Short mmCIF file of C-alpha atoms in Angstrom, two decimals:
data_model
loop_
_atom_site.label_atom_id
_atom_site.label_comp_id
_atom_site.label_asym_id
_atom_site.label_seq_id
_atom_site.Cartn_x
_atom_site.Cartn_y
_atom_site.Cartn_z
CA MET V 191 -25.74 16.41 9.57
CA ARG V 192 -22.91 14.69 7.74
CA SER V 193 -22.39 17.45 5.21
CA LYS V 194 -22.23 19.83 8.17
CA ARG V 195 -19.13 18.01 9.37
CA LEU V 196 -17.60 18.33 5.92
CA GLU V 197 -18.44 22.04 6.00
CA MET V 198 -16.82 22.33 9.42
CA LEU V 199 -13.54 21.30 7.86
CA TYR V 200 -13.86 22.92 4.46
CA LYS V 201 -15.16 26.34 5.38
CA THR V 202 -16.05 28.66 2.50
CA LEU V 203 -12.91 30.69 3.02
CA ILE V 204 -10.76 27.54 2.72
CA LYS V 205 -12.44 26.64 -0.54
CA GLU V 206 -11.89 30.19 -1.81
CA HIS V 207 -8.21 30.10 -0.95
CA SER V 208 -7.72 26.69 -2.55
CA ASN V 209 -9.59 27.66 -5.71
CA ASN V 210 -7.85 31.03 -6.03
CA PRO V 211 -4.65 30.84 -4.02
CA SER V 212 -2.66 33.99 -3.29
CA ASN V 213 1.04 34.10 -4.08
CA LYS V 214 1.02 30.86 -6.04
CA LYS V 215 3.84 31.83 -8.38
CA SER V 216 7.57 31.69 -8.58
CA LEU V 217 9.89 34.45 -7.40
CA ALA V 218 12.65 35.46 -9.79
CA ASP V 219 14.89 36.94 -7.12
CA ALA V 220 14.19 34.82 -4.05
CA THR V 221 16.54 34.94 -1.08
CA GLY V 222 15.81 31.31 -0.26
CA GLU V 223 13.84 28.37 -1.53
CA ILE V 224 12.83 24.97 -0.18
CA GLU V 225 11.11 21.95 -1.64
CA LEU V 226 9.17 19.77 0.75
CA PHE V 227 7.62 16.42 -0.04
CA ASN V 228 4.78 14.80 1.83
CA PRO V 229 5.67 11.12 1.50
CA SER V 230 2.25 9.94 2.64
CA CYS V 231 0.34 11.51 -0.26
CA GLY V 232 3.04 12.42 -2.75
CA ASP V 233 2.27 16.14 -2.59
CA LEU V 234 5.20 18.41 -3.33
CA ILE V 235 5.42 22.04 -2.33
CA VAL V 236 8.06 24.63 -3.18
CA VAL V 237 8.18 27.68 -0.93
CA GLN V 238 10.25 30.73 -1.88
CA PHE V 239 10.86 33.82 0.19
CA LYS V 240 12.57 37.20 0.03
CA LEU V 241 14.27 38.71 3.05
CA ASP V 242 15.20 42.34 3.60
CA GLY V 243 17.41 42.21 6.66
CA ASP V 244 15.14 40.85 9.35
CA ILE V 245 11.91 41.35 7.41
CA LEU V 246 10.23 38.72 5.28
CA THR V 247 9.10 40.87 2.38
CA GLU V 248 7.60 38.16 0.19
CA VAL V 249 6.54 34.50 0.38
CA CYS V 250 5.43 32.52 -2.66
CA PHE V 251 4.72 28.87 -3.28
CA GLU V 252 4.15 26.39 -6.05
CA GLY V 253 3.00 22.81 -6.07
CA GLN V 254 0.10 20.44 -6.27
CA GLY V 255 -1.90 19.30 -3.33
CA CYS V 256 -5.24 18.86 -1.64
CA ALA V 257 -7.58 21.74 -0.85
CA ILE V 258 -6.35 21.89 2.74
CA SER V 259 -2.66 22.14 1.84
CA MET V 260 -3.20 24.65 -0.96
CA ALA V 261 -5.49 26.88 1.13
CA SER V 262 -3.08 26.69 4.02
CA ALA V 263 -0.12 27.71 1.85
CA SER V 264 -2.10 30.61 0.44
CA MET V 265 -3.12 31.83 3.90
CA MET V 266 0.40 31.41 5.22
CA SER V 267 1.93 33.39 2.35
CA GLU V 268 -0.48 36.29 2.94
CA LEU V 269 0.08 36.26 6.68
CA MET V 270 3.87 36.28 6.59
CA GLN V 271 4.33 39.25 4.25
CA GLY V 272 6.20 42.03 6.09
CA LYS V 273 6.76 40.11 9.34
CA THR V 274 10.05 39.97 11.22
CA LEU V 275 11.77 36.61 11.57
CA ASN V 276 10.84 36.52 15.21
CA GLU V 277 7.18 37.15 14.41
CA VAL V 278 7.30 34.50 11.68
CA ASN V 279 8.58 31.85 14.07
CA ASN V 280 5.95 32.73 16.65
CA LEU V 281 3.17 32.58 14.07
CA ILE V 282 4.35 29.19 12.82
CA GLU V 283 4.33 27.85 16.39
CA THR V 284 0.87 29.36 17.02
CA PHE V 285 -0.43 27.67 13.88
CA TYR V 286 0.96 24.27 14.95
CA GLN V 287 -0.85 24.72 18.26
CA LEU V 288 -4.08 25.65 16.46
CA VAL V 289 -4.21 22.54 14.28
CA GLN V 290 -3.44 20.36 17.28
CA GLY V 291 -6.54 21.70 18.98
CA ASN V 292 -4.89 23.99 21.53
CA GLU V 293 -7.43 26.73 22.31
CA ASP V 294 -5.13 28.75 24.53
CA ILE V 295 -3.51 30.77 21.74
CA ASP V 296 -3.77 34.18 20.08
CA THR V 297 -6.00 33.10 17.20
CA GLU V 298 -6.44 36.60 15.82
CA SER V 299 -2.77 36.84 14.96
CA LEU V 300 -3.24 34.04 12.44
CA LYS V 301 -5.71 36.00 10.29
CA ASP V 302 -7.41 33.74 7.67
CA ALA V 303 -5.37 30.71 8.78
CA VAL V 304 -7.52 30.47 11.89
CA TYR V 305 -10.21 28.94 9.68
CA LEU V 306 -8.07 25.80 9.51
CA GLU V 307 -8.82 25.05 13.16
CA GLY V 308 -11.27 22.35 12.04
CA VAL V 309 -8.28 20.27 10.94
CA SER V 310 -7.64 19.43 14.61
CA LYS V 311 -10.69 17.15 14.48
CA PHE V 312 -9.18 15.27 11.51
CA PRO V 313 -5.81 13.98 12.74
CA THR V 314 -4.98 12.30 9.43
CA ARG V 315 -5.12 15.70 7.72
CA ILE V 316 -2.92 17.77 10.05
CA ARG V 317 0.11 17.11 7.89
CA CYS V 318 -1.69 18.54 4.84
CA ALA V 319 -2.30 21.79 6.73
CA THR V 320 1.21 22.14 8.11
CA LEU V 321 3.22 21.22 4.99
CA SER V 322 3.84 24.78 3.71
CA TRP V 323 4.47 26.07 7.24
CA HIS V 324 7.09 23.37 7.80
CA ALA V 325 8.60 24.30 4.44
CA LEU V 326 8.94 27.97 5.38
CA GLU V 327 10.31 27.05 8.81
CA GLN V 328 12.91 24.72 7.31
CA GLY V 329 13.75 27.14 4.51
CA LEU V 330 14.48 29.93 6.97
CA GLU V 331 16.52 27.61 9.18
CA GLU V 332 18.64 26.56 6.23
CA TYR V 333 19.11 30.18 5.20
CA GLU V 334 20.35 31.16 8.64
CA MET Q 70 -23.17 -24.77 -4.07
CA THR Q 71 -24.50 -21.24 -3.81
CA THR Q 72 -22.89 -19.03 -1.24
CA ASN Q 73 -24.95 -16.74 0.90
CA TRP Q 74 -22.71 -13.68 0.62
CA GLU Q 75 -24.85 -11.65 3.01
CA LYS Q 76 -24.55 -14.32 5.68
CA ILE Q 77 -20.78 -14.43 5.34
CA ARG Q 78 -20.61 -10.85 6.61
CA ILE Q 79 -21.72 -12.05 10.05
CA ASP Q 80 -18.34 -13.77 10.40
CA PHE Q 81 -16.60 -10.38 10.32
CA PRO Q 82 -17.25 -8.60 13.64
CA ILE Q 83 -15.79 -5.29 12.43
CA LEU Q 84 -18.36 -4.98 9.65
CA ASN Q 85 -20.92 -4.28 12.39
CA ARG Q 86 -19.32 -1.10 13.55
CA THR Q 87 -20.13 2.45 12.57
CA VAL Q 88 -17.73 5.15 11.42
CA ASN Q 89 -18.85 8.76 11.79
CA ASP Q 90 -22.33 7.49 12.71
CA GLN Q 91 -22.63 5.53 9.47
CA PRO Q 92 -22.29 1.76 8.97
CA LEU Q 93 -18.70 1.01 7.96
CA ILE Q 94 -18.19 0.37 4.27
CA TYR Q 95 -14.68 -1.03 4.02
CA MET Q 96 -13.16 -0.71 0.55
CA ASP Q 97 -9.46 -0.56 1.38
CA ASN Q 98 -8.85 -4.28 1.04
CA ALA Q 99 -5.69 -3.93 -1.03
CA ALA Q 100 -4.12 -2.34 2.07
CA THR Q 101 -5.35 -5.01 4.43
CA THR Q 102 -8.44 -7.19 4.76
CA GLN Q 103 -10.73 -7.62 7.75
CA LYS Q 104 -10.58 -10.80 9.82
CA PRO Q 105 -13.34 -13.35 10.32
CA LYS Q 106 -13.98 -14.58 13.86
CA GLN Q 107 -12.68 -18.01 12.85
CA VAL Q 108 -9.20 -16.48 12.41
CA ILE Q 109 -9.42 -14.36 15.56
CA GLN Q 110 -10.55 -17.41 17.54
CA ALA Q 111 -7.81 -19.66 16.19
CA ILE Q 112 -5.24 -17.17 17.48
CA SER Q 113 -6.85 -16.82 20.93
CA HIS Q 114 -7.28 -20.59 21.08
CA PHE Q 115 -3.53 -21.02 20.59
CA TYR Q 116 -2.69 -18.54 23.36
CA GLU Q 117 -5.32 -19.92 25.72
CA ASN Q 118 -4.62 -23.61 25.20
CA TYR Q 119 -1.24 -24.59 23.79
CA ASN Q 120 1.00 -21.53 23.69
CA SER Q 121 4.65 -22.59 23.66
CA ASN Q 122 7.67 -22.40 21.43
CA VAL Q 123 7.95 -24.63 18.37
CA TYR Q 124 10.55 -27.39 17.82
CA ARG Q 125 12.39 -26.66 21.08
CA GLY Q 126 10.56 -28.71 23.63
CA VAL Q 127 9.84 -32.33 24.29
CA HIS Q 128 6.85 -31.35 26.39
CA THR Q 129 3.27 -31.73 25.25
CA LEU Q 130 2.52 -28.05 24.58
CA SER Q 131 5.55 -27.62 22.35
CA GLY Q 132 4.55 -30.74 20.46
CA GLU Q 133 1.05 -29.39 19.91
CA ALA Q 134 2.26 -25.95 18.83
CA THR Q 135 4.79 -27.47 16.43
CA GLN Q 136 2.09 -29.70 14.96
CA VAL Q 137 -0.33 -26.83 14.27
CA TYR Q 138 2.46 -24.54 13.01
CA GLU Q 139 3.57 -27.22 10.55
CA ASP Q 140 -0.04 -27.98 9.60
CA SER Q 141 -0.34 -24.31 8.59
CA ARG Q 142 2.72 -24.67 6.41
CA GLN Q 143 1.10 -27.66 4.72
CA LYS Q 144 -2.12 -25.69 4.22
CA VAL Q 145 -0.18 -22.89 2.51
CA ALA Q 146 1.61 -25.43 0.31
CA ASN Q 147 -1.69 -27.01 -0.72
CA PHE Q 148 -3.33 -23.64 -1.24
CA ILE Q 149 -0.79 -22.46 -3.82
CA HIS Q 150 0.00 -25.96 -5.13
CA ALA Q 151 3.62 -26.11 -4.05
CA ARG Q 152 5.15 -29.56 -4.46
CA GLN Q 153 5.88 -29.90 -0.76
CA LYS Q 154 5.70 -27.93 2.43
CA GLU Q 155 9.49 -27.52 2.59
CA GLU Q 156 9.06 -25.00 -0.22
CA ILE Q 157 7.10 -22.68 2.09
CA ILE Q 158 9.12 -20.28 4.25
CA PHE Q 159 7.25 -18.18 6.79
CA THR Q 160 8.31 -14.52 6.85
CA LYS Q 161 6.92 -11.26 8.21
CA GLY Q 162 5.20 -10.49 4.92
CA THR Q 163 5.74 -9.81 1.23
CA THR Q 164 8.23 -7.02 1.89
CA ALA Q 165 10.32 -9.25 4.17
CA SER Q 166 10.15 -12.10 1.64
CA ILE Q 167 11.51 -9.93 -1.17
CA ASN Q 168 14.15 -8.36 1.08
CA HIS Q 169 15.40 -11.79 2.12
CA LEU Q 170 15.52 -12.89 -1.49
CA ALA Q 171 17.41 -9.82 -2.61
CA GLN Q 172 20.03 -10.54 0.04
CA MET Q 173 20.19 -14.26 -0.60
CA LEU Q 174 20.51 -13.82 -4.36
CA ALA Q 175 23.41 -11.37 -4.10
CA SER Q 176 25.85 -14.12 -5.03
CA GLU Q 177 23.92 -14.81 -8.26
CA VAL Q 178 24.34 -11.27 -9.59
CA ALA Q 179 27.62 -9.74 -10.76
CA ALA Q 180 28.68 -6.28 -11.93
CA GLY Q 181 27.05 -5.46 -15.27
CA ASP Q 182 24.25 -7.99 -14.86
CA GLU Q 183 20.67 -6.77 -15.21
CA ILE Q 184 17.70 -6.96 -12.87
CA LEU Q 185 14.45 -6.49 -14.74
CA LEU Q 186 11.46 -4.86 -12.98
CA THR Q 187 8.34 -3.10 -14.27
CA TYR Q 188 6.93 0.38 -13.80
CA MET Q 189 3.94 -1.00 -11.92
CA GLU Q 190 5.87 -2.40 -8.97
CA HIS Q 191 5.12 -1.61 -5.35
CA HIS Q 192 8.06 0.03 -3.57
CA SER Q 193 8.65 -3.31 -1.81
CA ASN Q 194 9.59 -4.84 -5.16
CA ILE Q 195 11.87 -1.94 -6.15
CA ILE Q 196 13.92 -0.78 -3.19
CA PRO Q 197 15.42 -4.20 -2.21
CA TRP Q 198 16.62 -4.59 -5.82
CA GLN Q 199 18.00 -1.04 -5.89
CA GLN Q 200 20.01 -1.90 -2.81
CA LEU Q 201 21.30 -5.12 -4.35
CA ALA Q 202 22.12 -3.40 -7.66
CA GLN Q 203 24.08 -0.68 -5.87
CA LYS Q 204 25.98 -3.25 -3.86
CA VAL Q 205 27.09 -5.46 -6.75
CA LYS Q 206 27.01 -2.74 -9.45
CA ALA Q 207 24.25 -4.43 -11.39
CA LYS Q 208 21.86 -2.48 -13.61
CA LEU Q 209 18.14 -2.00 -12.94
CA VAL Q 210 15.94 -2.09 -16.03
CA TYR Q 211 12.23 -1.23 -16.02
CA VAL Q 212 9.60 -2.57 -18.40
CA ASP Q 213 7.15 0.06 -19.71
CA ILE Q 214 3.44 -0.15 -19.23
CA THR Q 215 0.88 0.45 -21.95
CA ASP Q 216 -1.62 3.32 -22.01
CA ASP Q 217 -4.29 1.05 -20.59
CA GLY Q 218 -2.11 0.00 -17.68
CA LYS Q 219 -0.78 -3.38 -18.76
CA ILE Q 220 2.80 -4.56 -18.96
CA ASN Q 221 4.11 -3.81 -22.44
CA LEU Q 222 5.01 -7.33 -23.48
CA GLU Q 223 6.97 -6.20 -26.55
CA ASP Q 224 9.10 -4.00 -24.34
CA TYR Q 225 9.47 -6.89 -21.89
CA LYS Q 226 10.73 -9.19 -24.63
CA ASN Q 227 13.14 -6.52 -25.86
CA LYS Q 228 14.56 -5.86 -22.45
CA LEU Q 229 15.09 -9.53 -21.58
CA ASN Q 230 18.59 -10.54 -22.64
CA LYS Q 231 21.59 -12.66 -21.75
CA LYS Q 232 22.58 -10.23 -19.00
CA THR Q 233 19.20 -10.45 -17.28
CA LYS Q 234 19.81 -12.45 -14.12
CA ILE Q 235 16.67 -11.63 -12.16
CA VAL Q 236 13.17 -10.74 -13.29
CA SER Q 237 10.82 -9.57 -10.56
CA PHE Q 238 7.27 -8.33 -11.14
CA THR Q 239 3.87 -8.21 -9.57
CA HIS Q 240 1.12 -10.74 -10.28
CA VAL Q 241 -1.58 -8.08 -9.76
CA SER Q 242 -0.99 -4.32 -9.63
CA ASN Q 243 -1.96 -2.85 -6.26
CA ILE Q 244 -2.91 0.40 -8.02
CA LEU Q 245 -4.29 -0.47 -11.45
CA GLY Q 246 -5.74 -3.88 -10.66
CA THR Q 247 -4.02 -5.29 -13.76
CA ILE Q 248 -3.60 -9.09 -13.71
CA ASN Q 249 -0.30 -9.85 -15.41
CA PRO Q 250 0.34 -12.89 -17.66
CA VAL Q 251 2.72 -14.53 -15.19
CA GLN Q 252 2.93 -17.86 -16.99
CA GLU Q 253 3.91 -16.33 -20.33
CA MET Q 254 6.34 -13.85 -18.77
CA THR Q 255 7.98 -16.60 -16.75
CA LYS Q 256 8.46 -18.77 -19.81
CA LEU Q 257 10.12 -15.91 -21.69
CA ALA Q 258 12.42 -15.13 -18.77
CA HIS Q 259 13.40 -18.77 -18.34
CA GLU Q 260 14.39 -18.90 -22.00
CA LYS Q 261 17.04 -16.33 -21.06
CA LYS Q 262 17.95 -18.35 -17.97
CA ALA Q 263 16.78 -15.59 -15.63
CA ILE Q 264 15.44 -16.23 -12.13
CA VAL Q 265 11.75 -15.30 -11.88
CA ILE Q 266 10.30 -13.75 -8.75
CA VAL Q 267 6.64 -12.77 -8.46
CA ASP Q 268 4.95 -10.50 -5.91
CA GLY Q 269 1.65 -12.24 -5.26
CA ALA Q 270 0.35 -10.02 -2.45
CA GLN Q 271 -2.68 -8.85 -4.46
CA ALA Q 272 -3.30 -12.17 -6.21
CA VAL Q 273 -3.37 -15.02 -3.68
CA PRO Q 274 -6.30 -13.52 -1.68
CA HIS Q 275 -8.52 -13.19 -4.75
CA PHE Q 276 -8.22 -16.14 -7.12
CA PRO Q 277 -6.67 -19.62 -7.33
CA VAL Q 278 -2.90 -19.50 -7.71
CA ASN Q 279 -0.97 -22.55 -8.80
CA MET Q 280 2.83 -22.69 -8.55
CA GLN Q 281 3.02 -25.66 -10.92
CA GLU Q 282 1.18 -23.79 -13.67
CA LEU Q 283 2.97 -20.49 -13.16
CA ASN Q 284 6.35 -22.25 -12.85
CA VAL Q 285 7.93 -19.21 -11.15
CA ASP Q 286 11.09 -19.71 -9.12
CA TYR Q 287 9.99 -17.62 -6.14
CA TYR Q 288 6.66 -16.19 -5.06
CA ALA Q 289 5.92 -13.85 -2.15
CA PHE Q 290 2.67 -12.89 -0.40
CA SER Q 291 1.23 -11.61 2.89
CA GLY Q 292 -1.19 -13.15 5.35
CA HIS Q 293 -2.99 -9.96 6.31
CA LYS Q 294 -4.28 -9.29 2.81
CA MET Q 295 -6.06 -12.67 2.81
CA LEU Q 296 -7.98 -12.56 6.14
CA GLY Q 297 -4.95 -13.54 8.21
CA PRO Q 298 -3.18 -11.50 10.88
CA THR Q 299 -0.45 -8.92 10.23
CA GLY Q 300 3.14 -10.04 10.75
CA ILE Q 301 2.98 -13.31 8.82
CA GLY Q 302 3.84 -13.82 5.19
CA VAL Q 303 5.21 -16.41 2.83
CA LEU Q 304 8.19 -16.90 0.62
CA TYR Q 305 7.69 -19.80 -1.76
CA GLY Q 306 10.73 -21.12 -3.58
CA LYS Q 307 11.39 -24.15 -5.72
CA LYS Q 308 13.14 -26.69 -3.55
CA GLU Q 309 16.17 -27.02 -5.82
CA TRP Q 310 16.77 -23.25 -5.51
CA LEU Q 311 16.13 -23.01 -1.79
CA GLU Q 312 18.55 -25.83 -1.12
CA LYS Q 313 21.33 -23.94 -2.87
CA LEU Q 314 20.71 -20.55 -1.26
CA GLU Q 315 22.50 -19.27 1.81
CA PRO Q 316 20.20 -17.84 4.50
CA ALA Q 317 19.87 -14.10 5.13
CA GLU Q 318 19.33 -14.45 8.87
CA PHE Q 319 21.23 -16.54 11.37
CA GLY Q 320 20.63 -17.80 14.91
CA GLY Q 321 18.56 -20.33 16.75
CA GLU Q 322 16.66 -23.16 15.05
CA MET Q 323 18.26 -22.58 11.65
CA ILE Q 324 21.42 -24.53 12.48
CA GLU Q 325 22.48 -28.15 12.52
CA LEU Q 326 25.95 -28.29 14.11
CA VAL Q 327 27.50 -25.24 15.78
CA LYS Q 328 31.27 -24.98 16.27
CA GLU Q 329 33.44 -22.08 17.42
CA GLU Q 330 34.33 -20.79 13.97
CA GLU Q 331 31.64 -22.17 11.70
CA SER Q 332 28.32 -23.97 11.64
CA THR Q 333 26.16 -26.00 9.34
CA TRP Q 334 22.57 -25.24 8.47
CA ALA Q 335 19.40 -27.12 9.24
CA SER Q 336 17.46 -28.58 6.33
CA LEU Q 337 14.53 -26.85 4.61
CA PRO Q 338 12.51 -24.93 5.62
CA ASN Q 339 14.09 -24.30 9.04
CA LYS Q 340 17.30 -23.05 7.42
CA PHE Q 341 15.44 -19.84 6.54
CA GLU Q 342 13.51 -19.34 9.77
CA ALA Q 343 16.03 -18.15 12.33
CA GLY Q 344 14.68 -17.38 15.79
CA THR Q 345 11.22 -17.93 17.21
CA PRO Q 346 8.79 -17.49 14.31
CA ASP Q 347 5.36 -15.81 14.38
CA ILE Q 348 3.63 -18.96 15.60
CA SER Q 349 0.23 -17.41 16.28
CA GLY Q 350 0.46 -15.61 12.95
CA ALA Q 351 1.07 -18.84 11.07
CA ILE Q 352 -1.83 -20.47 12.92
CA GLY Q 353 -4.05 -17.49 12.03
CA LEU Q 354 -3.00 -17.77 8.40
CA GLY Q 355 -3.86 -21.47 8.44
CA ALA Q 356 -7.32 -20.61 9.74
CA ALA Q 357 -7.70 -17.94 7.04
CA ILE Q 358 -6.87 -20.51 4.36
CA ASP Q 359 -9.43 -22.92 5.83
CA TYR Q 360 -12.00 -20.13 5.67
CA LEU Q 361 -11.17 -19.19 2.06
CA GLU Q 362 -11.20 -22.81 0.95
CA ALA Q 363 -14.58 -23.43 2.57
CA ILE Q 364 -16.02 -20.72 0.29
CA GLY Q 365 -13.80 -21.77 -2.60
CA MET Q 366 -11.34 -19.55 -4.47
CA GLU Q 367 -13.13 -19.99 -7.84
CA ASN Q 368 -16.31 -18.89 -6.13
CA ILE Q 369 -14.60 -15.86 -4.60
CA LYS Q 370 -13.08 -14.97 -7.95
CA LYS Q 371 -16.45 -15.02 -9.73
CA HIS Q 372 -18.14 -13.03 -6.99
CA GLU Q 373 -15.46 -10.34 -7.03
CA GLU Q 374 -15.62 -10.12 -10.83
CA ASP Q 375 -19.34 -9.60 -10.51
CA LEU Q 376 -18.87 -6.82 -7.94
CA LEU Q 377 -16.15 -5.21 -10.06
CA VAL Q 378 -18.34 -5.08 -13.18
CA TYR Q 379 -21.17 -3.59 -11.11
CA LEU Q 380 -18.83 -0.94 -9.66
CA TYR Q 381 -17.08 -0.17 -12.92
CA LYS Q 382 -20.30 0.40 -14.88
CA LYS Q 383 -21.42 2.96 -12.29
CA LEU Q 384 -18.06 4.69 -12.01
CA ILE Q 385 -17.70 5.35 -15.74
CA LYS Q 386 -21.05 7.17 -15.69
CA ILE Q 387 -19.73 9.80 -13.27
CA ASP Q 388 -18.81 12.94 -15.16
CA GLY Q 389 -15.20 14.03 -14.69
CA LEU Q 390 -14.09 10.72 -13.22
CA GLU Q 391 -10.98 9.25 -14.80
CA ILE Q 392 -10.16 5.59 -14.19
CA TYR Q 393 -6.61 4.28 -14.58
CA GLY Q 394 -5.83 0.70 -15.60
CA PRO Q 395 -7.16 -1.86 -18.05
CA ARG Q 396 -10.55 -1.23 -19.65
CA ASN Q 397 -10.93 -4.92 -20.23
CA LEU Q 398 -12.25 -6.27 -16.95
CA GLN Q 399 -11.05 -9.79 -17.80
CA ASP Q 400 -7.52 -8.76 -16.87
CA HIS Q 401 -8.68 -6.81 -13.84
CA SER Q 402 -8.87 -7.55 -10.14
CA GLY Q 403 -11.19 -5.68 -7.79
CA VAL Q 404 -8.78 -2.74 -7.43
CA VAL Q 405 -9.79 0.50 -9.14
CA SER Q 406 -7.75 3.72 -9.09
CA PHE Q 407 -9.32 6.96 -10.26
CA ASN Q 408 -9.36 10.71 -9.95
CA LEU Q 409 -12.33 13.04 -9.86
CA GLN Q 410 -11.47 16.17 -11.78
CA GLY Q 411 -10.96 19.14 -9.46
CA ILE Q 412 -10.85 17.13 -6.23
CA HIS Q 413 -7.62 16.00 -4.64
CA PRO Q 414 -7.75 12.33 -3.50
CA HIS Q 415 -7.13 13.31 0.12
CA ASP Q 416 -10.09 15.66 0.16
CA LEU Q 417 -12.23 12.97 -1.44
CA ALA Q 418 -11.11 10.33 1.07
CA THR Q 419 -12.04 12.64 3.96
CA ALA Q 420 -15.48 13.31 2.44
CA LEU Q 421 -16.08 9.56 2.01
CA ASP Q 422 -14.82 8.82 5.51
CA LEU Q 423 -17.52 11.10 6.87
CA GLU Q 424 -19.99 8.77 5.14
CA GLY Q 425 -18.38 5.76 6.80
CA ILE Q 426 -16.59 4.69 3.61
CA ALA Q 427 -12.92 3.68 3.82
CA ILE Q 428 -10.88 4.03 0.63
CA ARG Q 429 -7.20 4.76 0.07
CA ALA Q 430 -5.82 8.03 -1.25
CA GLY Q 431 -2.23 8.74 -2.13
CA HIS Q 432 0.52 7.17 -4.19
CA HIS Q 433 -0.07 3.65 -2.82
CA CYS Q 434 3.66 2.91 -2.53
CA GLY Q 435 3.97 3.27 -6.28
CA GLN Q 436 5.75 6.55 -6.93
CA LEU Q 437 7.27 5.28 -10.20
CA LEU Q 438 3.84 4.36 -11.53
CA MET Q 439 2.35 7.70 -10.41
CA ARG Q 440 4.98 9.45 -12.51
CA GLN Q 441 4.14 7.18 -15.46
CA LEU Q 442 0.47 8.10 -15.08
CA ASP Q 443 1.50 11.74 -14.68
CA VAL Q 444 -0.49 12.17 -11.48
CA VAL Q 445 0.57 13.00 -7.93
CA ALA Q 446 -1.95 10.73 -6.30
CA THR Q 447 -5.08 8.70 -6.96
CA SER Q 448 -8.05 7.47 -5.01
CA ARG Q 449 -8.30 3.71 -4.82
CA ILE Q 450 -11.25 1.44 -4.20
CA SER Q 451 -10.33 -2.16 -3.48
CA LEU Q 452 -13.03 -4.77 -3.04
CA TYR Q 453 -13.19 -8.10 -1.28
CA PHE Q 454 -15.84 -10.79 -1.31
CA TYR Q 455 -17.64 -9.38 1.73
CA ASN Q 456 -18.44 -6.13 -0.07
CA THR Q 457 -21.95 -5.84 -1.50
CA LYS Q 458 -23.71 -4.14 -4.39
CA GLU Q 459 -25.61 -2.02 -1.86
CA GLU Q 460 -22.29 -0.75 -0.55
CA VAL Q 461 -21.24 0.08 -4.10
CA ASP Q 462 -24.48 2.04 -4.55
CA GLN Q 463 -23.75 4.01 -1.38
CA LEU Q 464 -20.21 4.68 -2.51
CA ILE Q 465 -21.46 6.06 -5.82
CA GLN Q 466 -23.95 8.32 -4.01
CA ALA Q 467 -21.19 9.56 -1.72
CA LEU Q 468 -18.94 10.29 -4.71
CA GLU Q 469 -21.68 12.34 -6.36
CA LYS Q 470 -22.25 14.20 -3.13
CA ALA Q 471 -18.55 14.96 -2.68
CA LYS Q 472 -18.38 16.19 -6.24
CA GLU Q 473 -21.23 18.56 -5.61
CA PHE Q 474 -19.66 19.83 -2.39
CA PHE Q 475 -16.21 20.51 -3.76
CA ILE Q 476 -16.93 21.59 -7.30
CA SER Q 477 -20.06 23.71 -6.97
#
């Protein structure tokens, strides 16, 4: 019963993403870059992105963190590839709604990141899940 | 006298509750301790029977409140062997005590002077000194720690010099559990005429502390880490120092004669307690001290050492578990920081929480030490006398289970 609850949070796909994260590398020719620190746990994440006009052509990240934050960054980086800035902002907002337990959202648009919905039952871990998304959001704001 | 440690648990109502359908196992005592009903009742008793402001009234209630508030001050003085109760200033907690000191000592530090700290300090014993140093252009110097998590005494001796005006360090590390040689370090600092300040937040709750033996100039600690309520803490200072210092806060009850342009200050300790103090907090702290003394601090110390050895022996058998801090458990309080290879502390803390076990994960307000250890975060178990060997067994089982879940 108890391990089931742990499995509810750490679904297999989350473990796969955290063990083998996508786009965990540095970009030589990034358009923008942001470093975000989670003061509660000390985790640091660096998110880099490349823009071609209005299109986000690449998102990469580096850093150390818990399984939730690393998996989330990996899922986010995959999801955002090729999206317009408008789509990116909508997806970020949709993800914030997801981890706060809002069921009235377009979950399919989030692709793998939808597996992080379990985080909504663990309020102390929401910040781990949203760290990379906040980083991208802030990075794009600063760029504009 | 033998203590029935199982029976003592009945005094702590919270230890009866469940967390995630499991009996609570509370091992985050370095963050805050649980409260026995004796403390909770002392606080309700005050509010239900003699609530009023202290010093200000001639009426009966005020007299009673003042009496119990001052009795608490005396209890604190006796507990840490201060010479008299005027050396005990009530504050909000350790952080407030150190902040007040850093402000009050500003006049003692000039440009180019040095303030000596160590790499194992809690942020509360770093940031106030950074602020002071920036203000007066003094220099902050940090003493290294050894590979096994002790203060490097050679480095300490080397860094103490004529320019060192203030030395401030922790009695017990809130991350490594290291018990520092306060007496020896104080003596060395006094030889250089430096003022010695010690953060006792993780010491006073766990073993006897004696101001006359330690001979420090100032000592700070918190009520809530020793069974008392949050919001009450202590700043101890030698009377001859406190008499010389100017207060950091001004207002009611700290004055003697008020004129239009200037005023004179009340005598100790009121000079440093402007405004209505945390009366119920002080009364709660007094009740906590009564409770601790009824068990006996030597007794508590031995029991916690026993629990620590039991825990430590089991932890070192877990494959892939790295413990930080002294290997020699003689210099070790019941605080143990560790990492399980391949599992981030936050993931581990969530897994343990699902088993009803509360531990801390993160940097524990010690970012400088984390960098020294070359880790981002650790998991921390911190014991108190109400923990049991059975709880330790369950913790070990839960750690093994978490390892299996995350690593397989």
